[in-house]
Amino acid sequence: YGAMLTEGFIAMMALIAATALHPDDYFAINSTVESFKALGLQVHELPALSAMVGEDLMHRPGGAVSLAVGMAHIFSRLPNMDHLMGYWYHFCIM
């Protein structure tokens, strides 16, 4: 029963983290180069997020990167936490 509760909590965090990102940036992270080009979308905040994190975030499907970026983006919006985006991202990805 505890595992199901934990899984539900992670699912809610993934949904909240996904909604924190711009939809085009979310698709840029979670799709391959070919499929993203086929969609015809443009990235919005992703270059700035990549610079704050210190890694290239585009075209890394799997879900872990979008979850970590979304959570780090939310945590970095807290007061006096805006300069810790890279630390939050690497904490979430681990």
PDB file of C-alpha atoms in Angstrom, residues 33-87:
ATOM      1  CA  VAL A  33      15.183  15.683 -33.284  1.00  0.00           C
ATOM      2  CA  GLU A  34      13.163  14.304 -36.197  1.00  0.00           C
ATOM      3  CA  SER A  35       9.821  14.248 -34.401  1.00  0.00           C
ATOM      4  CA  PHE A  36      10.331  17.739 -32.964  1.00  0.00           C
ATOM      5  CA  LYS A  37      11.094  19.134 -36.419  1.00  0.00           C
ATOM      6  CA  ALA A  38       7.982  17.407 -37.767  1.00  0.00           C
ATOM      7  CA  LEU A  39       5.852  19.172 -35.142  1.00  0.00           C
ATOM      8  CA  GLY A  40       7.091  22.587 -36.279  1.00  0.00           C
ATOM      9  CA  LEU A  41       7.391  23.969 -32.745  1.00  0.00           C
ATOM     10  CA  GLN A  42       9.857  26.578 -31.464  1.00  0.00           C
ATOM     11  CA  VAL A  43      11.579  26.511 -28.076  1.00  0.00           C
ATOM     12  CA  HIS A  44      10.907  29.398 -25.700  1.00  0.00           C
ATOM     13  CA  GLU A  45      12.732  29.178 -22.361  1.00  0.00           C
ATOM     14  CA  LEU A  46      14.831  26.086 -23.050  1.00  0.00           C
ATOM     15  CA  PRO A  47      18.101  27.863 -23.992  1.00  0.00           C
ATOM     16  CA  ALA A  48      17.949  29.872 -20.762  1.00  0.00           C
ATOM     17  CA  LEU A  49      17.086  26.763 -18.734  1.00  0.00           C
ATOM     18  CA  SER A  50      19.989  24.890 -20.332  1.00  0.00           C
ATOM     19  CA  ALA A  51      22.341  27.741 -19.457  1.00  0.00           C
ATOM     20  CA  MET A  52      21.136  27.822 -15.839  1.00  0.00           C
ATOM     21  CA  VAL A  53      21.490  24.053 -15.482  1.00  0.00           C
ATOM     22  CA  GLY A  54      24.779  23.811 -17.340  1.00  0.00           C
ATOM     23  CA  GLU A  55      23.699  20.957 -19.631  1.00  0.00           C
ATOM     24  CA  ASP A  56      22.051  20.623 -23.019  1.00  0.00           C
ATOM     25  CA  LEU A  57      18.437  19.676 -22.304  1.00  0.00           C
ATOM     26  CA  MET A  58      17.086  19.309 -25.828  1.00  0.00           C
ATOM     27  CA  HIS A  59      16.062  15.919 -27.207  1.00  0.00           C
ATOM     28  CA  ARG A  60      16.585  13.788 -24.115  1.00  0.00           C
ATOM     29  CA  PRO A  61      13.514  11.548 -24.072  1.00  0.00           C
ATOM     30  CA  GLY A  62      12.739   9.291 -21.161  1.00  0.00           C
ATOM     31  CA  GLY A  63      11.017  11.593 -18.694  1.00  0.00           C
ATOM     32  CA  ALA A  64      13.700  12.021 -16.041  1.00  0.00           C
ATOM     33  CA  VAL A  65      15.107  15.213 -17.547  1.00  0.00           C
ATOM     34  CA  SER A  66      11.717  16.908 -17.937  1.00  0.00           C
ATOM     35  CA  LEU A  67      10.785  15.953 -14.363  1.00  0.00           C
ATOM     36  CA  ALA A  68      14.076  17.285 -12.998  1.00  0.00           C
ATOM     37  CA  VAL A  69      13.909  20.507 -15.045  1.00  0.00           C
ATOM     38  CA  GLY A  70      10.300  21.124 -14.036  1.00  0.00           C
ATOM     39  CA  MET A  71      11.005  20.533 -10.357  1.00  0.00           C
ATOM     40  CA  ALA A  72      14.154  22.666 -10.463  1.00  0.00           C
ATOM     41  CA  HIS A  73      12.222  25.408 -12.252  1.00  0.00           C
ATOM     42  CA  ILE A  74       9.573  25.366  -9.513  1.00  0.00           C
ATOM     43  CA  PHE A  75      12.138  25.309  -6.686  1.00  0.00           C
ATOM     44  CA  SER A  76      14.175  28.110  -8.245  1.00  0.00           C
ATOM     45  CA  ARG A  77      11.113  30.361  -8.140  1.00  0.00           C
ATOM     46  CA  LEU A  78      11.128  30.275  -4.343  1.00  0.00           C
ATOM     47  CA  PRO A  79      12.452  33.436  -2.685  1.00  0.00           C
ATOM     48  CA  ASN A  80      16.264  33.646  -2.735  1.00  0.00           C
ATOM     49  CA  MET A  81      16.566  30.360  -4.671  1.00  0.00           C
ATOM     50  CA  ASP A  82      16.833  31.653  -8.254  1.00  0.00           C
ATOM     51  CA  HIS A  83      20.611  31.191  -8.401  1.00  0.00           C
ATOM     52  CA  LEU A  84      20.376  27.517  -7.340  1.00  0.00           C
ATOM     53  CA  MET A  85      18.692  26.167 -10.485  1.00  0.00           C
ATOM     54  CA  GLY A  86      21.691  24.005 -11.431  1.00  0.00           C
ATOM     55  CA  TYR A  87      21.911  22.498  -7.965  1.00  0.00           C
TER      56      TYR A  87
END
